[in-house]
Coordinates of C-alpha atoms in Angstrom, one line a residue:
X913 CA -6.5 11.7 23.1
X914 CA -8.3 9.2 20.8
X915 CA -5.4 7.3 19.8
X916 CA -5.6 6.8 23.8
X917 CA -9.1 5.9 23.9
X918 CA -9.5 3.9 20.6
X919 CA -9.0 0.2 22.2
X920 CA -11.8 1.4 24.7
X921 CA -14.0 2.6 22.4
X922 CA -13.9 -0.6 20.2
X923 CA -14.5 -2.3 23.1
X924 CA -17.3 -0.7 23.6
X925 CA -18.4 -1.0 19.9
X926 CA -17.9 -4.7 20.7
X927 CA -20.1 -5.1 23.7
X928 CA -22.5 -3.0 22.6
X929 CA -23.1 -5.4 19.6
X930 CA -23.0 -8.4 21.5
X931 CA -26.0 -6.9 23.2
X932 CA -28.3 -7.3 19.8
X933 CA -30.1 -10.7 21.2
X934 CA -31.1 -9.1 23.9
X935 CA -33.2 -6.5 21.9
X936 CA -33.8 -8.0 18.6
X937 CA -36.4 -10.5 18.9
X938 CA -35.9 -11.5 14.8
X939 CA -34.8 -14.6 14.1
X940 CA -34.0 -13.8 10.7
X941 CA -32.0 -10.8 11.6
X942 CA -30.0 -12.8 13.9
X943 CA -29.7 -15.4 11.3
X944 CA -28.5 -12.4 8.9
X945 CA -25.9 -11.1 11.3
X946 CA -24.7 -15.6 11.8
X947 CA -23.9 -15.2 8.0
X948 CA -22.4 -11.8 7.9
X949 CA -20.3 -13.3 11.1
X950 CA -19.0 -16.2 8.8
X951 CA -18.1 -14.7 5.4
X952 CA -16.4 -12.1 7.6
X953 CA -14.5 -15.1 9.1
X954 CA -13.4 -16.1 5.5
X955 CA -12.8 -12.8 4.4
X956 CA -10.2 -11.7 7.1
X957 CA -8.0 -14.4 5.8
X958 CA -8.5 -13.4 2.2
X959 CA -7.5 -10.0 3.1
X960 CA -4.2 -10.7 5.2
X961 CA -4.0 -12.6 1.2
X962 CA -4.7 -10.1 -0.9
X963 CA -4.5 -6.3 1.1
X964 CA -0.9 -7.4 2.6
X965 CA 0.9 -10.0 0.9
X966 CA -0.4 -9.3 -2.8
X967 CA -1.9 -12.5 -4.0
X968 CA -5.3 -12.9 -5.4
X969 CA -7.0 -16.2 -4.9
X970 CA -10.6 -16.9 -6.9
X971 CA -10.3 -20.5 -5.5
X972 CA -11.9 -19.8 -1.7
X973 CA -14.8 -21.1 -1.8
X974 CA -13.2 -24.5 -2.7
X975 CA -11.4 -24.1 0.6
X976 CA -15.3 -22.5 2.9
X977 CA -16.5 -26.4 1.5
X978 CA -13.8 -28.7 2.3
X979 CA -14.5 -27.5 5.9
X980 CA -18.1 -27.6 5.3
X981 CA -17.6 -31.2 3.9
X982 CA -15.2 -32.3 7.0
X983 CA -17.6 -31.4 9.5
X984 CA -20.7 -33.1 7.4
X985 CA -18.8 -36.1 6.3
X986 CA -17.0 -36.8 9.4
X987 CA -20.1 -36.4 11.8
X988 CA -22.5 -38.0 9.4
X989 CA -20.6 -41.3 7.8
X990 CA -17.9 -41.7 10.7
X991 CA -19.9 -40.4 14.1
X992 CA -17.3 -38.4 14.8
X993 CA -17.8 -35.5 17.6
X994 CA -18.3 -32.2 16.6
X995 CA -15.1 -30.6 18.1
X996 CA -13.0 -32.8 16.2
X997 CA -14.7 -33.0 13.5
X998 CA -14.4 -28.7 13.5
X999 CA -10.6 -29.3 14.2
X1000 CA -10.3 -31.7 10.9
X1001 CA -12.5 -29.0 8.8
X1002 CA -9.7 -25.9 9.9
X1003 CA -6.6 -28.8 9.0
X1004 CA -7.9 -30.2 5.9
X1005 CA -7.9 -26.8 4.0
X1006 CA -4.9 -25.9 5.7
X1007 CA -3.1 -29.1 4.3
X1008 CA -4.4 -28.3 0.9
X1009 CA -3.5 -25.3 0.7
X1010 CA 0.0 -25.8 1.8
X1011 CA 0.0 -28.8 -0.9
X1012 CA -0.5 -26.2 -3.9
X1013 CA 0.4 -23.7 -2.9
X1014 CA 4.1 -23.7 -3.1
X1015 CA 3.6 -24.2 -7.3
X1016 CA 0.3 -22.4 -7.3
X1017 CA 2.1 -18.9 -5.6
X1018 CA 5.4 -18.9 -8.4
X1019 CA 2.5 -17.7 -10.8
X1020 CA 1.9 -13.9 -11.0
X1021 CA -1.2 -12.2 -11.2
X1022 CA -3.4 -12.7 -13.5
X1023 CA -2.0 -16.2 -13.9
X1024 CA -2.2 -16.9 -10.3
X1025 CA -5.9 -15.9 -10.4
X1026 CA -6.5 -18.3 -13.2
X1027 CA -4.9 -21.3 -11.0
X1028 CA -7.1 -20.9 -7.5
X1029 CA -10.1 -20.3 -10.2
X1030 CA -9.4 -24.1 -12.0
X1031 CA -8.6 -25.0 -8.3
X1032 CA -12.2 -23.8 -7.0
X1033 CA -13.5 -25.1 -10.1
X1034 CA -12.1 -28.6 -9.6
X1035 CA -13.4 -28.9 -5.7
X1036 CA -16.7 -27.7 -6.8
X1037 CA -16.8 -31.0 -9.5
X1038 CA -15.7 -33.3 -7.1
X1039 CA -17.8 -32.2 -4.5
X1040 CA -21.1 -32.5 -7.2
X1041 CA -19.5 -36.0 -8.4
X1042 CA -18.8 -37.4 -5.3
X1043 CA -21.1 -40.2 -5.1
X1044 CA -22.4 -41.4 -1.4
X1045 CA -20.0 -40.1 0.1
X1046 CA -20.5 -36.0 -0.6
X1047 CA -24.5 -37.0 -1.5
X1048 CA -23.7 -35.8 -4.9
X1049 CA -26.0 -32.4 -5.9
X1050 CA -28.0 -33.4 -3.2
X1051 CA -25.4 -32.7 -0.4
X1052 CA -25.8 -34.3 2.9
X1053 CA -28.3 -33.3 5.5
X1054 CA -28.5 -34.5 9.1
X1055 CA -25.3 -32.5 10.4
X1056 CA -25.6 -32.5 14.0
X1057 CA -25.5 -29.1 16.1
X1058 CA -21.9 -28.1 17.3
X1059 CA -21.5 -30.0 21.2
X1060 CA -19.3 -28.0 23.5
X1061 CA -19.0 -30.0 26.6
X1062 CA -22.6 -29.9 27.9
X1063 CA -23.8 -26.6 25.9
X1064 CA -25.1 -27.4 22.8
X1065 CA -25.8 -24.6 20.1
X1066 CA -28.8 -25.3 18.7
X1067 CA -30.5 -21.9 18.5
X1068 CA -29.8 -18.7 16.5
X1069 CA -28.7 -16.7 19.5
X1070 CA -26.0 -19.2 21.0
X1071 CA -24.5 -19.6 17.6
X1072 CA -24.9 -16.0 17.3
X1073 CA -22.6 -15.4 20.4
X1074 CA -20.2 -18.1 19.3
X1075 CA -19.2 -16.8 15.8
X1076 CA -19.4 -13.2 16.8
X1077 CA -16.8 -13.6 19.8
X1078 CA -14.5 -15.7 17.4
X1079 CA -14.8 -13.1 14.9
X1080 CA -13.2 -10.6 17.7
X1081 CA -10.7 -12.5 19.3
X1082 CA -9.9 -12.9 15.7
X1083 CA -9.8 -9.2 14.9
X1084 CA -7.6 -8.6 18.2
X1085 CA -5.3 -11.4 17.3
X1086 CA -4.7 -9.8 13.6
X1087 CA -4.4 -6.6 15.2
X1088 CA -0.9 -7.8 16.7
X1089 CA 0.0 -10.1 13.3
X1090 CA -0.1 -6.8 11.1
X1091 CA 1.8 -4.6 13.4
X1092 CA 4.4 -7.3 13.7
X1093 CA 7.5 -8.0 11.9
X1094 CA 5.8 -10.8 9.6
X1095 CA 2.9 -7.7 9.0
X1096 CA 5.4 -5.3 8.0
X1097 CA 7.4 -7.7 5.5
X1098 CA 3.9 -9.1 3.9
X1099 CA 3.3 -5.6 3.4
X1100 CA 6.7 -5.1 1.8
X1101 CA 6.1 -8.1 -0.6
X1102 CA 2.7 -6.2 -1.6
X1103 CA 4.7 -3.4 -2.5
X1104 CA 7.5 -4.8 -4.2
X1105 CA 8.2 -8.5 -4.4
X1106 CA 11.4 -8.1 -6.0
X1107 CA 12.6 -5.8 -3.3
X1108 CA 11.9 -7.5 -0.6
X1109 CA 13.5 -10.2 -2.3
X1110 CA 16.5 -8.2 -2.2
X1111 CA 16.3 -6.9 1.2
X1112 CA 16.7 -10.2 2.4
X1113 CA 13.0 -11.4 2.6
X1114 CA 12.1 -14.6 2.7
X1115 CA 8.7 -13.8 0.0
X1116 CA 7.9 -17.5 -1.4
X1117 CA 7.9 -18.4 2.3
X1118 CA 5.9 -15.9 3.6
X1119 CA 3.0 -15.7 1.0
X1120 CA 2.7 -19.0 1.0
X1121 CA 2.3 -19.1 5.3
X1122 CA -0.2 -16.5 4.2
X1123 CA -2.0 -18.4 1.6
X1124 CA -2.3 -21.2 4.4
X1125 CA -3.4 -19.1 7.0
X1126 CA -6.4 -17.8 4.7
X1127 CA -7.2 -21.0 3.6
X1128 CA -7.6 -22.4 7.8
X1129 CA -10.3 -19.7 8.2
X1130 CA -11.9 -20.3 5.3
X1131 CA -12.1 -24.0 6.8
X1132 CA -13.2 -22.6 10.2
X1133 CA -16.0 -20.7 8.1
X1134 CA -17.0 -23.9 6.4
X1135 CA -17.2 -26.1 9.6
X1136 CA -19.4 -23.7 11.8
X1137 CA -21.2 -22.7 8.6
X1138 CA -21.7 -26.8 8.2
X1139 CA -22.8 -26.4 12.1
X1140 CA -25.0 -24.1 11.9
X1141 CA -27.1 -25.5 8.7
X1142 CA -27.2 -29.0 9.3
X1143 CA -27.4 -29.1 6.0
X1144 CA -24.7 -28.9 2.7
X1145 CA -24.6 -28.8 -1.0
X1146 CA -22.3 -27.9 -3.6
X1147 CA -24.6 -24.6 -4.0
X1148 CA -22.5 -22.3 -1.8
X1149 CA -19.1 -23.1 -2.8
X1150 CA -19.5 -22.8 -6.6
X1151 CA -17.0 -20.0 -8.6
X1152 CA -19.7 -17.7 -7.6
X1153 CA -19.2 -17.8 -3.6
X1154 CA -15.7 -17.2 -4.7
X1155 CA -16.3 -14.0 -6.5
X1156 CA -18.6 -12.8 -4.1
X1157 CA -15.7 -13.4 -1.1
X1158 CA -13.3 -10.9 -3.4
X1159 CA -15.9 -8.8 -3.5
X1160 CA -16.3 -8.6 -0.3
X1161 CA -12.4 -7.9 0.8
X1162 CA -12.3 -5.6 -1.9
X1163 CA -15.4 -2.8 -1.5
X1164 CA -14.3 -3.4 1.8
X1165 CA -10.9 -2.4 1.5
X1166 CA -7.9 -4.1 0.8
X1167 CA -4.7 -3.6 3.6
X1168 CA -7.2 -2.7 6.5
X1169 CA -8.7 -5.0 9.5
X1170 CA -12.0 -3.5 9.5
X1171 CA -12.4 -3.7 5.9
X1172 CA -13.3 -7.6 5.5
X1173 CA -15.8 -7.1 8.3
X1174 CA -17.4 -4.2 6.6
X1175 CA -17.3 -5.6 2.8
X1176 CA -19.4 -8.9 4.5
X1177 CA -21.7 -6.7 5.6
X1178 CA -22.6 -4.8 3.1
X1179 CA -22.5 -7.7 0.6
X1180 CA -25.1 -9.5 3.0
X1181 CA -26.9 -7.1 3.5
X1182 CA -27.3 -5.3 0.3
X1183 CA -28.3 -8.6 -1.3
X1184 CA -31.4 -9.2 1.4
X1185 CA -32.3 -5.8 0.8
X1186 CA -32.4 -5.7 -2.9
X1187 CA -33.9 -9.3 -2.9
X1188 CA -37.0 -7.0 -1.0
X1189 CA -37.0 -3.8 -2.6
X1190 CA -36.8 -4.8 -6.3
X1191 CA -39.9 -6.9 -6.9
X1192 CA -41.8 -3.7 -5.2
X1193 CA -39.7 -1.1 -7.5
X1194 CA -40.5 -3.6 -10.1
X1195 CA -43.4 -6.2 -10.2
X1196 CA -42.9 -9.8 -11.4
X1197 CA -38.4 -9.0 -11.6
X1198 CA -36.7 -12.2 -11.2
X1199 CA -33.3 -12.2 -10.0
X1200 CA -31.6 -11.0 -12.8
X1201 CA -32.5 -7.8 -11.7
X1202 CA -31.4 -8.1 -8.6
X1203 CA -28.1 -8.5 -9.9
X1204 CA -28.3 -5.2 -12.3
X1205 CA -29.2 -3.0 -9.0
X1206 CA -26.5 -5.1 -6.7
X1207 CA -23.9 -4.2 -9.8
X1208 CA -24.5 -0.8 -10.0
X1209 CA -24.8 0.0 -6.4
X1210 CA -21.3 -1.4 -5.9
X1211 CA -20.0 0.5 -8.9
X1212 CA -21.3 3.5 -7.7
X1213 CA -20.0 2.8 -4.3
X1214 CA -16.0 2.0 -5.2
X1215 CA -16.2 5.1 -8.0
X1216 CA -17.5 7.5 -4.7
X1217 CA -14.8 5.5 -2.6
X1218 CA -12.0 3.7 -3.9
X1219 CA -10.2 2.8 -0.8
X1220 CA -12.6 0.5 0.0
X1221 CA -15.7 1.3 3.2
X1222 CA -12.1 0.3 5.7
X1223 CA -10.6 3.6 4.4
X1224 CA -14.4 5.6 5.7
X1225 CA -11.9 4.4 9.6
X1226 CA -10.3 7.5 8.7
X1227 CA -13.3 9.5 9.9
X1228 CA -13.0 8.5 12.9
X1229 CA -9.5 8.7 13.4
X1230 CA -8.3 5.7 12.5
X1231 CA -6.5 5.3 9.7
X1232 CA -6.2 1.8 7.5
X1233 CA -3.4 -0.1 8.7
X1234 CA -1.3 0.9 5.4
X1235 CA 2.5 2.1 5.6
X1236 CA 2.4 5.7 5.7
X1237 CA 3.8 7.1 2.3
X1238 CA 6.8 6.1 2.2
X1239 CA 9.3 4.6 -0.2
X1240 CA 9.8 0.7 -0.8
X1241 CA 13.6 1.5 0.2
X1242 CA 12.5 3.1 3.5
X1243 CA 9.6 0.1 4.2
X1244 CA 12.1 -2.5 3.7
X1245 CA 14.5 -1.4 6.3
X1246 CA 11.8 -0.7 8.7
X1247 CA 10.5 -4.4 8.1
X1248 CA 14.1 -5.4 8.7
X1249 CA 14.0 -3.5 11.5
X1250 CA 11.6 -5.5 13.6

């Protein structure tokens, strides 16, 4: 009876949250959910990365700036309209990822991880030594507001509306990737590389589709987040963003569609709260603290539940899109299967 209802009841979920604006009079709220909307952008890709094909990459933020820097270069130095200039900032990060990729994704584990970190790491330099044309640690300000035709977003509660429809066209669009052939075999590669390899699978092919893919919303992220600002820096696409974005697919939960959504959430969210509460709890604490409560809060949170806040789907009767437990022979065959 649910598993009948479910698409009606997310629907429902959906609308129901689209209906915020009209209640919530906050502009920082709004402005809170805008972000929450963008990382969780980012971080679907990042999952479809890490929870299905197996890779890790610590080099995303590199990816969230070169479409941040697309959209503010192309629409400050070169006039370009906005909806190219968005198109450039998905393609750019798209190109570069498929670029490295194909040497980068050879590498295993924690390897891997330590490429897309010098990656990230490299970006981040480039983007602080850049001269004129990045404005150096400065960044660049007059980015104008995204131009749709004759609409023009240029208020929390239109930009609101814009990412938060992407975000679940997204989410319906991934829903159909995961269950699909290419989902099934991804998730064979996550299980056993070397036997999907074997069961005919083409796994340098389809990690590094997957690596692109992530790497296109993370420039999506960056252009509307570019949009939205007006305003860039290197600031937000430093080693740290990166980290934070794995934390974020991680806590919450790997190999689940829900999961990046909640883990953006929380991550937002928890750091606004704590950024409140602390100097209350403690007078005169600077952010350091902020980072010892945000630590151990998440610590606490993945000891009490390891899956990850995608497996908490389960309560409601939806379970993480994870192959039941089955052998790697038996999830193979079904991937071969179509």
């Amino acid at each position: 009876m649910w598993g009948k209802n479910k698409k009606y009841f997310w629907l429902a979920a959906a609308l129901g949250f689209l209906a915020i604006p009209l209640i919530v009079k906050s502009n920082y709220i709004i402005s809170t959910l805008i972000v929450i909307g963008l990382y969780a952008i980012l971080v679907q890709g990042l999952g479809i990365l890490m929870g299905y094909a197996g890779q890790v990459s610590f080099g995303h933020a590199a990816f969230f700036g070169l479409g941040a820097y697309a959209v503010a270069i192309l629409t400050t130095h070169y006039s370009w309209p906005t909806i190219p200039a968005l198109g450039a900032a998905v393609l750019l990060p798209g190109m570069v990822a498929a670029v490295i990729g194909r040497p980068t994704l050879k590498l295993q584990e924690l390897y891997l991880a330590l490429a897309t970190l010098g990656f990230g790491i490299l970006v981040h330099i480039a983007f602080t030594e850049g001269g004129e044309m990045t404005g150096g640690p400065s960044g660049l300000s007059g980015i104008p507001y995204l131009s749709v035709g004759g609409l023009v977003f240029d208020s929390d509660v239109k930009f609101f509306y814009l990412v938060w429809i992407l975000l679940f066209l997204l989410l319906a669009g991934m829903n159909n990737l995961v269950r699909s052939r290419v989902g099934r075999a991804l998730r064979a590669i996550s299980e056993s590389e070397y036997a999907a390899e074997n069961a005919g699978i083409d796994t340098v092919g389809l990690k590094l589709q997957s690596f692109v893919f992530s790497a296109l919303l993370a420039g999506l992220a960056g252009g509307l987040y570019a949009f939205y600002i007006t305003f860039i820096s290197p600031s937000p696409f430093s080693f740290h963003a990166s980290v934070q974005f794995v934390l974020m697919a991680v806590v919450g939960g790997l190999g689940t569609l829900t999961g990046p959504l909640l883990g953006a959430a929380l991550v937002v969210a928890l750091g606004e709260v704590l950024r409140w509460a602390v100097p209350l709890v403690i007078p005169g604490a600077g952010g350091e603290y902020q980072i010892i409560f945000f630590g151990l809060i998440l610590v606490i949170l993945m000891v009490l539940q390891p899956g990850g806040l995608g497996a908490l789907g389960k309560l409601l009767g939806t379970p993480a899109k994870r192959l039941p437990g089955k052998g790697a022979d038996t999830r193979l065959l079904e991937s071969q299967g179509g």
